Coordinates of C-alpha atoms and ligand atoms in Angstrom, one line a residue:
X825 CA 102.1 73.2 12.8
X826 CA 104.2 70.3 13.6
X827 CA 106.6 69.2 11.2
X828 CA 105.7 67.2 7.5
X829 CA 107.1 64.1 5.8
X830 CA 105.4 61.7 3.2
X831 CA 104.8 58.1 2.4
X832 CA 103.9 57.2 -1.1
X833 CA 103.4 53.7 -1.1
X834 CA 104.6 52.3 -4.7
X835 CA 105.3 48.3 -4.1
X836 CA 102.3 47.1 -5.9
X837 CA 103.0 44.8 -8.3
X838 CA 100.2 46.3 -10.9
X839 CA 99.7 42.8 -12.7
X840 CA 96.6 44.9 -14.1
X841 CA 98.8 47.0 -16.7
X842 CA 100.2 44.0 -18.3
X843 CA 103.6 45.5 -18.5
X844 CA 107.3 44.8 -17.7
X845 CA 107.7 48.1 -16.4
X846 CA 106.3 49.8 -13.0
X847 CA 103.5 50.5 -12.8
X848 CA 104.2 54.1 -11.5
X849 CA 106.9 54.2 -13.7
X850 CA 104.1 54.9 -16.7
X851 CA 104.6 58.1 -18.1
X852 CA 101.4 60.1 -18.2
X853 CA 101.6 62.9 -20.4
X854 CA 105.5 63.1 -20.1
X855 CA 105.4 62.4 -16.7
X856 CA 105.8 59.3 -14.8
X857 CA 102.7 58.8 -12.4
X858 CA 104.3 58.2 -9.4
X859 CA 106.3 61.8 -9.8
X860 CA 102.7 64.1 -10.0
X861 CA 102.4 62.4 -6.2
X862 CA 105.8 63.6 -5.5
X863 CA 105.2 66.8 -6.8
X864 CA 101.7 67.3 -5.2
X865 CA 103.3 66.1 -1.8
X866 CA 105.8 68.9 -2.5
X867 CA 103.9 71.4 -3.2
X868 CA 102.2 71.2 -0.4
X869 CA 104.7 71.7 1.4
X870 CA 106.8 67.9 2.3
X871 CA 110.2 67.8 2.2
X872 CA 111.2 64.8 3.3
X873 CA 109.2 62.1 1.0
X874 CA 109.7 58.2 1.3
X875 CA 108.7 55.8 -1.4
X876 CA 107.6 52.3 -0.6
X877 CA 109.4 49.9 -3.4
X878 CA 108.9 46.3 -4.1
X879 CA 110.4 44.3 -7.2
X880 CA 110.4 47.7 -8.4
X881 CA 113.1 49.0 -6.4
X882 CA 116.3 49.3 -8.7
X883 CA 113.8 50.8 -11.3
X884 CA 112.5 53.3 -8.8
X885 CA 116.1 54.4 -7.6
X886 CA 117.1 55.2 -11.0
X887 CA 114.5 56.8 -11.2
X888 CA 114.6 59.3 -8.5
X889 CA 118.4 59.1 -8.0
X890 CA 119.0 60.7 -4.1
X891 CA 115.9 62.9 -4.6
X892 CA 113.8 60.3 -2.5
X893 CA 114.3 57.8 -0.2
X894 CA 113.8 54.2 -1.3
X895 CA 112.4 52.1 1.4
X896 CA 112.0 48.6 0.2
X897 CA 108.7 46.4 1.2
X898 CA 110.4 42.9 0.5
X899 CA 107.2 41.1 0.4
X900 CA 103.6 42.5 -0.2
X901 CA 101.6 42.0 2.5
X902 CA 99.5 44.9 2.1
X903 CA 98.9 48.6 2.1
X904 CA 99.6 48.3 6.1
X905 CA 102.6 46.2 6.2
X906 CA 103.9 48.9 3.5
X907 CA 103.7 51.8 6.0
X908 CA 105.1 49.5 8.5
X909 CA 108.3 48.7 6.9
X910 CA 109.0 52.5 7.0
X911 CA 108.9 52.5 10.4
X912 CA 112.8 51.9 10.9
X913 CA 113.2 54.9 8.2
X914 CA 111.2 57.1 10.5
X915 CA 112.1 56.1 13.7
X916 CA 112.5 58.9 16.4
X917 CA 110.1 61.0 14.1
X918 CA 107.4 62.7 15.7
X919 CA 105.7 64.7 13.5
X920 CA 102.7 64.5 11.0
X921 CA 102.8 61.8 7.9
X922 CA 100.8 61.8 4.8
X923 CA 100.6 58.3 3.0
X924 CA 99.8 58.4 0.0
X925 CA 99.3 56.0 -2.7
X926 CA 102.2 56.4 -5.7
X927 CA 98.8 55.2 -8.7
X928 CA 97.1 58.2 -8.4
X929 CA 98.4 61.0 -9.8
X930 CA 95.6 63.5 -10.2
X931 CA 95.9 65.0 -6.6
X932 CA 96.8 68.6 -6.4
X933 CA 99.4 70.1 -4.4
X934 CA 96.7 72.4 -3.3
X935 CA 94.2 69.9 -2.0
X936 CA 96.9 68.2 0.2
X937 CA 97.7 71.5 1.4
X938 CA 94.0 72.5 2.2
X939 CA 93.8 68.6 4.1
X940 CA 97.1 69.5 5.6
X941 CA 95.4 72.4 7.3
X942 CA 92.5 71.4 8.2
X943 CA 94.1 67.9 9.8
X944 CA 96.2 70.6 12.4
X945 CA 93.3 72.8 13.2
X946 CA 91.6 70.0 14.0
X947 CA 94.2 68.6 16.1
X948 CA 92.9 65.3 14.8
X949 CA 95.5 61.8 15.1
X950 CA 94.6 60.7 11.2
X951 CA 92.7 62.3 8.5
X952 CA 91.4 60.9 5.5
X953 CA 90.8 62.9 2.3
X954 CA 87.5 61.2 0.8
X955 CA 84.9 61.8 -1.7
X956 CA 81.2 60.9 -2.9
X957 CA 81.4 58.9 -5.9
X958 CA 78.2 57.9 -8.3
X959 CA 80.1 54.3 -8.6
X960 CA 81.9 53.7 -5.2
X961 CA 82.7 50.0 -6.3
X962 CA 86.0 48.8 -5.4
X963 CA 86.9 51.3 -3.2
X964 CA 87.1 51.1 0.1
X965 CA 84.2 52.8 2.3
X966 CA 84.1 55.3 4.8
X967 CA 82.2 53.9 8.5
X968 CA 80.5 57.2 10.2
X969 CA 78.4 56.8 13.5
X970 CA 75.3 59.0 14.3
X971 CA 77.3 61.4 15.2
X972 CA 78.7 61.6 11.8
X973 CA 82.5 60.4 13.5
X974 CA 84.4 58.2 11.6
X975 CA 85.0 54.7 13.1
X976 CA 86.4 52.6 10.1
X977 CA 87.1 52.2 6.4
X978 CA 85.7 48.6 4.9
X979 CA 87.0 47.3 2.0
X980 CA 84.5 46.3 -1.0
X981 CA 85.6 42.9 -0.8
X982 CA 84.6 42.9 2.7
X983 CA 81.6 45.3 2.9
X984 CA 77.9 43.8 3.5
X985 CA 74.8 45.0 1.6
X986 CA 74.3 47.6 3.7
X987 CA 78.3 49.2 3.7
X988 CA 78.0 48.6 0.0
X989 CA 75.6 51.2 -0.6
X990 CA 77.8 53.9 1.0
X991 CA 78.7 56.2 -1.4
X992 CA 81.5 58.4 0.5
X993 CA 85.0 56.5 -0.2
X994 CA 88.5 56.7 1.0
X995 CA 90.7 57.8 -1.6
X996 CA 94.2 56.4 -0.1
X997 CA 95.4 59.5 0.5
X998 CA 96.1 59.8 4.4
X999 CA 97.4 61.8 7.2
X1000 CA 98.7 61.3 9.9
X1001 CA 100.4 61.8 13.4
X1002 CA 103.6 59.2 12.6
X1003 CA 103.8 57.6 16.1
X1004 CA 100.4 57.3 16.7
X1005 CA 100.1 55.5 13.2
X1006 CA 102.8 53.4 14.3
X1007 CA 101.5 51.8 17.2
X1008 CA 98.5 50.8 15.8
X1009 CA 99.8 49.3 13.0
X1010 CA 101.4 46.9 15.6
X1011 CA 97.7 46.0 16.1
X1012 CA 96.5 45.6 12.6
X1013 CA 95.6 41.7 11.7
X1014 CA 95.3 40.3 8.2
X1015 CA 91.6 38.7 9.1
X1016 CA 90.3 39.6 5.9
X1017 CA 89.0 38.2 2.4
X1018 CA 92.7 39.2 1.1
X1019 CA 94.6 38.0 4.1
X1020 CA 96.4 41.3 4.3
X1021 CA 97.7 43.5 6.3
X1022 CA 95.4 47.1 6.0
X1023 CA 96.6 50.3 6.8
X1024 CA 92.5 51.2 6.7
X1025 CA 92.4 49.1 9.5
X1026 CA 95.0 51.5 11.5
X1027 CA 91.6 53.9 11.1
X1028 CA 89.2 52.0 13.0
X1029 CA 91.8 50.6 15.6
X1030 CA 92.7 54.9 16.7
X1031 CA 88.9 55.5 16.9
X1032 CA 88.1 52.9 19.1
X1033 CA 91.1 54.2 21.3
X1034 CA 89.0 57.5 21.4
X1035 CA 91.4 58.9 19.3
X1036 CA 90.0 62.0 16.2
X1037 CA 89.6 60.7 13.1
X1038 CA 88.5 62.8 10.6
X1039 CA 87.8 62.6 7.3
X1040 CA 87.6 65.5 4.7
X1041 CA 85.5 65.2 1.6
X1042 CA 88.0 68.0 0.3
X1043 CA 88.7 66.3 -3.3
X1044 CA 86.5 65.8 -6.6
X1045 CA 85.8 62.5 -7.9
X1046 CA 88.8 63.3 -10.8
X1047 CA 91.8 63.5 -8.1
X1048 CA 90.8 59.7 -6.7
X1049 CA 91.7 58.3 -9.6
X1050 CA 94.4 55.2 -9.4
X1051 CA 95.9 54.0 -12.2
X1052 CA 95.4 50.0 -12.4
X1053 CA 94.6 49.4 -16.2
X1054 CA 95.5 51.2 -19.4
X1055 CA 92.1 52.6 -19.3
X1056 CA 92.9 54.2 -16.3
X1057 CA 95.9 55.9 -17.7
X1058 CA 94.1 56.9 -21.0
X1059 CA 91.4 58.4 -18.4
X1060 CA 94.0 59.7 -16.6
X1061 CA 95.6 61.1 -19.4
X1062 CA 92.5 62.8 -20.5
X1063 CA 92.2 65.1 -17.1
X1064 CA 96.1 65.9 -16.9
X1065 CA 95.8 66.7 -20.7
X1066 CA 93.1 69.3 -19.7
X1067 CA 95.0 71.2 -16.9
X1068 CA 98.1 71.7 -18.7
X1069 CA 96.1 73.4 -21.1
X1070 CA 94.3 75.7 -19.2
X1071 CA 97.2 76.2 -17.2
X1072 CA 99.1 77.9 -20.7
X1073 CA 95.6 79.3 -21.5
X1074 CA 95.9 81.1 -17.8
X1075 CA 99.6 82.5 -18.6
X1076 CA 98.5 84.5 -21.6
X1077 CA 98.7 81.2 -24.1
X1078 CA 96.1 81.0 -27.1
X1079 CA 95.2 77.3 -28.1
X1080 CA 93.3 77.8 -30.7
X1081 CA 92.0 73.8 -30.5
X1082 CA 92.2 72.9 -27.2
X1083 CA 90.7 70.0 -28.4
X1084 CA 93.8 68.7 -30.7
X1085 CA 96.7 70.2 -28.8
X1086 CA 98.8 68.2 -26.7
X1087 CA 101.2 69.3 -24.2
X1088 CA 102.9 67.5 -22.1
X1089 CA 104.2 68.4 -18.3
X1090 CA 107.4 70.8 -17.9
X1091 CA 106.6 73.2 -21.2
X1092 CA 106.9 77.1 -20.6
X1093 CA 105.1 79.4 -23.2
X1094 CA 105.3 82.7 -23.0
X1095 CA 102.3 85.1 -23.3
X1096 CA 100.5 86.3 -26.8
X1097 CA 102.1 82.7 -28.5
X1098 CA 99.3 81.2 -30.2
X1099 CA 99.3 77.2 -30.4
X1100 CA 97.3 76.2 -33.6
X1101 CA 95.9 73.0 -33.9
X1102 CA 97.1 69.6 -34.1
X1103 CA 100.4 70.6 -32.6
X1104 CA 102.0 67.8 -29.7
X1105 CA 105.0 69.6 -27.9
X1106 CA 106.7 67.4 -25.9
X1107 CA 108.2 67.7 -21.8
X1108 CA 111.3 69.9 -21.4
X1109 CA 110.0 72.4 -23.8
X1110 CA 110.5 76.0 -23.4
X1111 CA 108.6 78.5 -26.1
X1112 CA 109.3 82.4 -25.8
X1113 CA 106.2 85.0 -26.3
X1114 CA 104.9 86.1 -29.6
X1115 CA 105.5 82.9 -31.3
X1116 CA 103.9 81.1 -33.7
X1117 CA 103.3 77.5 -33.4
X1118 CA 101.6 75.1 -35.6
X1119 CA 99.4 73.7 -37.1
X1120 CA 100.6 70.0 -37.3
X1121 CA 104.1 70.9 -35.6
X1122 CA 105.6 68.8 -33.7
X1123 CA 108.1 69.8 -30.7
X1124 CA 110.1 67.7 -29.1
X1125 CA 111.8 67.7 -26.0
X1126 CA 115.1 69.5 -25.6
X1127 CA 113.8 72.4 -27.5
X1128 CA 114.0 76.4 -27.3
X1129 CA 112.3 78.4 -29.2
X1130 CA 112.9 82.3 -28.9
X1131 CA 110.6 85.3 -29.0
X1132 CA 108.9 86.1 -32.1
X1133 CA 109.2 82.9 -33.8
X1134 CA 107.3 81.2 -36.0
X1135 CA 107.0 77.1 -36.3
X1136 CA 104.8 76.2 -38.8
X1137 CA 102.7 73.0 -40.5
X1138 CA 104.6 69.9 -40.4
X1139 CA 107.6 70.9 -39.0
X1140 CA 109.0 68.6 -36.2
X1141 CA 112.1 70.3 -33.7
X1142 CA 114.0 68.2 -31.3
X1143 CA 116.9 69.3 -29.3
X1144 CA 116.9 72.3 -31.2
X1145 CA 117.3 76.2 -30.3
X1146 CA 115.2 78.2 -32.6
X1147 CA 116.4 81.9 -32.6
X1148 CA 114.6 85.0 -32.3
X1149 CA 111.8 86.0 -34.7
X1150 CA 113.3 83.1 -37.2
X1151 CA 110.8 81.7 -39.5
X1152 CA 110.7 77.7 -40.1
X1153 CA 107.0 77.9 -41.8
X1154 CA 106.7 74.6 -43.5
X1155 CA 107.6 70.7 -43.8
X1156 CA 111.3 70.9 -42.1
X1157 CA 113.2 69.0 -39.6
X1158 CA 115.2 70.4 -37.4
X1159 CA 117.1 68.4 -35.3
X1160 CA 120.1 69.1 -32.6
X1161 CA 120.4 72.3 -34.5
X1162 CA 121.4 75.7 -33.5
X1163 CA 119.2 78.6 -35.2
X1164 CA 120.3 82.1 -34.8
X1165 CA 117.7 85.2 -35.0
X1166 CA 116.2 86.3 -37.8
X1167 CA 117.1 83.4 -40.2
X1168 CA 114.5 81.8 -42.6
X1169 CA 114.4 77.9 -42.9
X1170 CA 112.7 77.1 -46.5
X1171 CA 110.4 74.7 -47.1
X1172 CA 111.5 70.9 -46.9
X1173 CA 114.5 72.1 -45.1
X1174 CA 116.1 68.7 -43.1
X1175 CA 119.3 69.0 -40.6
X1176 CA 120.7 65.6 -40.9
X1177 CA 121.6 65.0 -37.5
X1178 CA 122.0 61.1 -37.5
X1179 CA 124.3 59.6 -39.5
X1180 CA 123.7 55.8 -38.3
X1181 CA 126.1 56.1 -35.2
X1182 CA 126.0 59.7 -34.0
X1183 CA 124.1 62.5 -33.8
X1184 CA 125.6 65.7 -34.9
X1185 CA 125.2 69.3 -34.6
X1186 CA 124.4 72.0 -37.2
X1187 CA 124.7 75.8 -36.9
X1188 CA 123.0 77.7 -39.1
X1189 CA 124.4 81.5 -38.4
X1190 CA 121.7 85.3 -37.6
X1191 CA 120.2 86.2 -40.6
X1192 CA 120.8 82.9 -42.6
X1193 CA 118.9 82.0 -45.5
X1194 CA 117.6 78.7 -46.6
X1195 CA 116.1 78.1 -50.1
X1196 CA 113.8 75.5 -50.2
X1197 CA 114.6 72.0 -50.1
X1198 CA 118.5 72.7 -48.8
X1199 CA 119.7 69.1 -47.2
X1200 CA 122.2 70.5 -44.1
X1201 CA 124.2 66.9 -43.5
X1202 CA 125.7 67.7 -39.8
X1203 CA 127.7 68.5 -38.5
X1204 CA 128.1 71.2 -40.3
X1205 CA 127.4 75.3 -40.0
X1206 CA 125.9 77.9 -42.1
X1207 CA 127.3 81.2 -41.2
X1208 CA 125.5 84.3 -40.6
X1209 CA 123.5 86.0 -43.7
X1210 CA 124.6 83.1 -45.8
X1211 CA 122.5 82.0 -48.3
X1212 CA 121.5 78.9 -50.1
X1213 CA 119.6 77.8 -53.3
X1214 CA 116.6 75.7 -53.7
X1215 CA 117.9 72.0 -53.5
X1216 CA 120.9 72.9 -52.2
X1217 CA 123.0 69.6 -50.3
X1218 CA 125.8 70.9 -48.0
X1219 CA 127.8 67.9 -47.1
X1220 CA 129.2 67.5 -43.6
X1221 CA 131.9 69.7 -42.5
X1222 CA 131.6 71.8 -45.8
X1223 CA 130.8 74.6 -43.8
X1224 CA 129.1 77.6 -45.8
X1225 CA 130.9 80.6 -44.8
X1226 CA 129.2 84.0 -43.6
X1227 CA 127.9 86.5 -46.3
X1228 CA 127.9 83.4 -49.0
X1229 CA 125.6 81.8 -51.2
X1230 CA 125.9 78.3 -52.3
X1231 CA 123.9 76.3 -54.6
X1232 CA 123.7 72.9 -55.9
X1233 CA 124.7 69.1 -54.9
X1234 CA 127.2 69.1 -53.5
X1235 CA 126.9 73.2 -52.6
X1236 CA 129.4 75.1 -54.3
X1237 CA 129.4 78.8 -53.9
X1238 CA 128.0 80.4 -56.2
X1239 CA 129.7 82.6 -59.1
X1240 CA 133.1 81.4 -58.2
X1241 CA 134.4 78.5 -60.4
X1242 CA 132.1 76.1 -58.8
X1243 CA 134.4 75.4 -55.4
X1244 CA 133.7 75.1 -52.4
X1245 CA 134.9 76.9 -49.8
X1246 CA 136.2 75.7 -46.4
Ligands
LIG445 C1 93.2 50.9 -1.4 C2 92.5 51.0 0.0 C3 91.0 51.4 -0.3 C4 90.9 52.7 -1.1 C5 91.7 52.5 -2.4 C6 91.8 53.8 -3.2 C7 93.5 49.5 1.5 C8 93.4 48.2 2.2 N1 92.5 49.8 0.7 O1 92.6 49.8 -2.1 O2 90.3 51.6 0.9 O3 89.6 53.0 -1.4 O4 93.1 52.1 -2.1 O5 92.4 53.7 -4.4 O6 94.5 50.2 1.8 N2 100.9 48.7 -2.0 C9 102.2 48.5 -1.5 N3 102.4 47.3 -0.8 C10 101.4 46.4 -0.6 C11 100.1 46.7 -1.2 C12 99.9 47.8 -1.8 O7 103.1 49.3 -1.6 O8 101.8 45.4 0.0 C13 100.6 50.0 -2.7 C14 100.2 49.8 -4.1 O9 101.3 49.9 -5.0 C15 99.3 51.0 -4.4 C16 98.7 51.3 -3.0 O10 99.6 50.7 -2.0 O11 100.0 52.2 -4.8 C17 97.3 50.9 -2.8 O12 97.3 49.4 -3.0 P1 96.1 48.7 -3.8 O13 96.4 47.2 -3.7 O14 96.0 49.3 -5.2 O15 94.9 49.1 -2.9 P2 93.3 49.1 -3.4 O16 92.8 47.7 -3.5 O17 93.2 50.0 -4.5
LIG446 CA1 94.7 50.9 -6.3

């Protein structure tokens, strides 16, 4: 196969979200949108990937630091003129291109991988991946003559009666051979309702050239999906939502309500943890095997929580490690804290992490244990097997030493004189 590179064209302005952000720059279930088209691209085998930026382009390079290149559309003449302004970007290239469009994010790796294929077997000079939708309003349709060849994509706003009632569609989602592309976006005219330039036109310009274009009704109705309204992204949502799921329930995960679990993208579990319901655990999450999490927990990114542990109803962890078979079983907060193994966080337990300017740390040693109530007011540590009592406030920096039990507000240890020691 000859070599692989990708377009993802991201200059729209998406007016439609009502936002001052990008509109790929949406984050859909702790993801933005425009990375699950990087990733699928990837997947799929791309290395080389170039996104098409507009006013969005500072955003976009922050975004993706160096991991992308940014080429920028300065105006936006349409999905053709995009591609074209990658054409300096891509010069002495000759090799295959997906283009892709950055507002929909439901494609999978595997099904650009599978077009991918097919495209080379077929030796053809562009592919389209389409699909058969119920509703094909608003996309744009695919033109087959008797022979079933393709010879065009027309737009909705352009289609007759007749080109209206075609029902197969082209989902945006291209590929390629780059030079060939190239040329015949030289050709491409904006005589149309929008006055832009079309890459669909690029289609119907190679078949009349006698060049193969195919198009491949590889993908469901669910992976066409762009994002242009916040219904879109709440649909969206709903089918990404879904397939993290099942993927956890496929590595040996038990969700015991699929329906009221949220998880967002990036979370490892490991096998025989069962999720209970109404439990949200955020990206950047990583859960050992054997745990317990939920119900009504709420895990937040930055989190680790080891084998064997148990997070219970209403506790809410954020940039926390959780030790080894330690138990936090009811209403705590636990934030940028350090639990060892074995240690058992009482009820109403709170790390105090914040204290208006900072966030600070609190290490709470193996084997610790916390009486209900205890107020830890970071940074401070609890050293291993120490102990408090119900109620108990440890102020900052009063650091309980191993083996000790304090009690009280301010803690003092207990059965010595009522001092605290350092
Ligand atoms: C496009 C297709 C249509 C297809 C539909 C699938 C064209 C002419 N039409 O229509 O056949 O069924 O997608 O969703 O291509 N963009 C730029 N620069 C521009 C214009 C657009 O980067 O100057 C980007 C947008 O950010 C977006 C993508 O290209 O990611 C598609 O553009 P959009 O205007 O949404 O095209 P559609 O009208 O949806
Ligand atoms: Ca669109």
């Amino acid at each position: 196969m000859r070599g692989i590179r990708a377009v993802i064209l991201a200059a729209g302005e998406g007016t439609r979200m009502k936002s001052a952000r990008s509109k790929v720059l949406h984050e859909l279930f702790g993801k933005a949108i425009v990375s699950y088209c990087v990733e699928a691209a990837r997947e799929s085998g791309v290395r080389k990937v170039y996104v098409v930026a507009g006013s969005n382009r500072a955003e976009l390079k922050k975004f993706f630091g160096g991991s992308v290149e940014i080429v920028h559309q300065a105006k936006r003449l349409g999905t053709g003129h995009a591609v074209m302004a990658c054409e300096k970007a891509l010069r002495g290239y000759d090799g295959d291109l997906f283009v892709l469009a950055g507002d929909a994010p439901l494609v999978r790796g595997a099904t650009l991988a599978e077009f991918r294929s097919r495209f080379s077997k077929d030796g053809a000079a562009a592919g389209i991946l389409t699909a058969e939708l119920e509703n094909p309003r608003g996309y744009g349709r695919i033109l087959r003559n008797a022979a079933g060849e393709v010879t065009g994509i027309r737009e909705d706003l352009d289609a007759d009666e007749c080109e209206k009632d075609i029902r197969e569609v082209n989902s945006s989602m291209y590929c390629f051979r780059a030079k060939l592309l190239f040329a015949a976006l030289k050709k491409v005219t904006p005589d149309n309702r929008k006055r832009e330039y079309y890459l669909t036109d690029a289609i119907s310009i190679l078949a009349e050239q006698g060049e193969a274009v195919q198009g491949y009704a590889l993908a469901g109705a669910a992976e066409l999906l762009g994002i242009n309204t916040r219904q879109d992204l709440a649909d969206a949502a709903k089918e990404i939502w879904k397939r993290n799921l099942e993927a956890h329930m496929g590595a040996g995960v038990t969700v015991v309500s699929p329906g009221t679990t949220y998880i967002e993208a990036g979370v490892r579990i490991g096998a025989d943890t069962v999720v209970h319901p109404f439990t949200h655990i955020e990206k950047d999450v990583a859960i050992g095997k054997n745990c317990s999490i939920g119900p009504f927990a709420k895990i937040r990114a930055g989190s680790r929580v080891k084998d064997g542990a148990a997070i219970g109803s209403f506790v809410e962890v954020v940039r926390s490690t959780v030790g080894e078979n330690t138990l936090v079983k009811h209403l705590a907060y636990l934030g940028d804290a350090t639990v060892g193994r074995g240690v058992n966080v009482g009820a109403g337990t709170i790390t105090a992490n914040y204290d208006g300017k900072n966030k600070n740390r609190t290490r709470i040693g193996d084997g610790a244990f916390l009486g209900c109530d205890t107020v830890l007011i970071a940074p401070v540590k609890v050293g291993r097997g120490a102990r408090t009592g119900a109620g108990t406030v440890v102020p900052r920096g009063r650091n309980v030493p191993a083996g000790v039990t304090v009690v009280g507000v301010p803690a003092a240890v207990l059965k010595s004189k009522n001092k605290l020691k350092k």
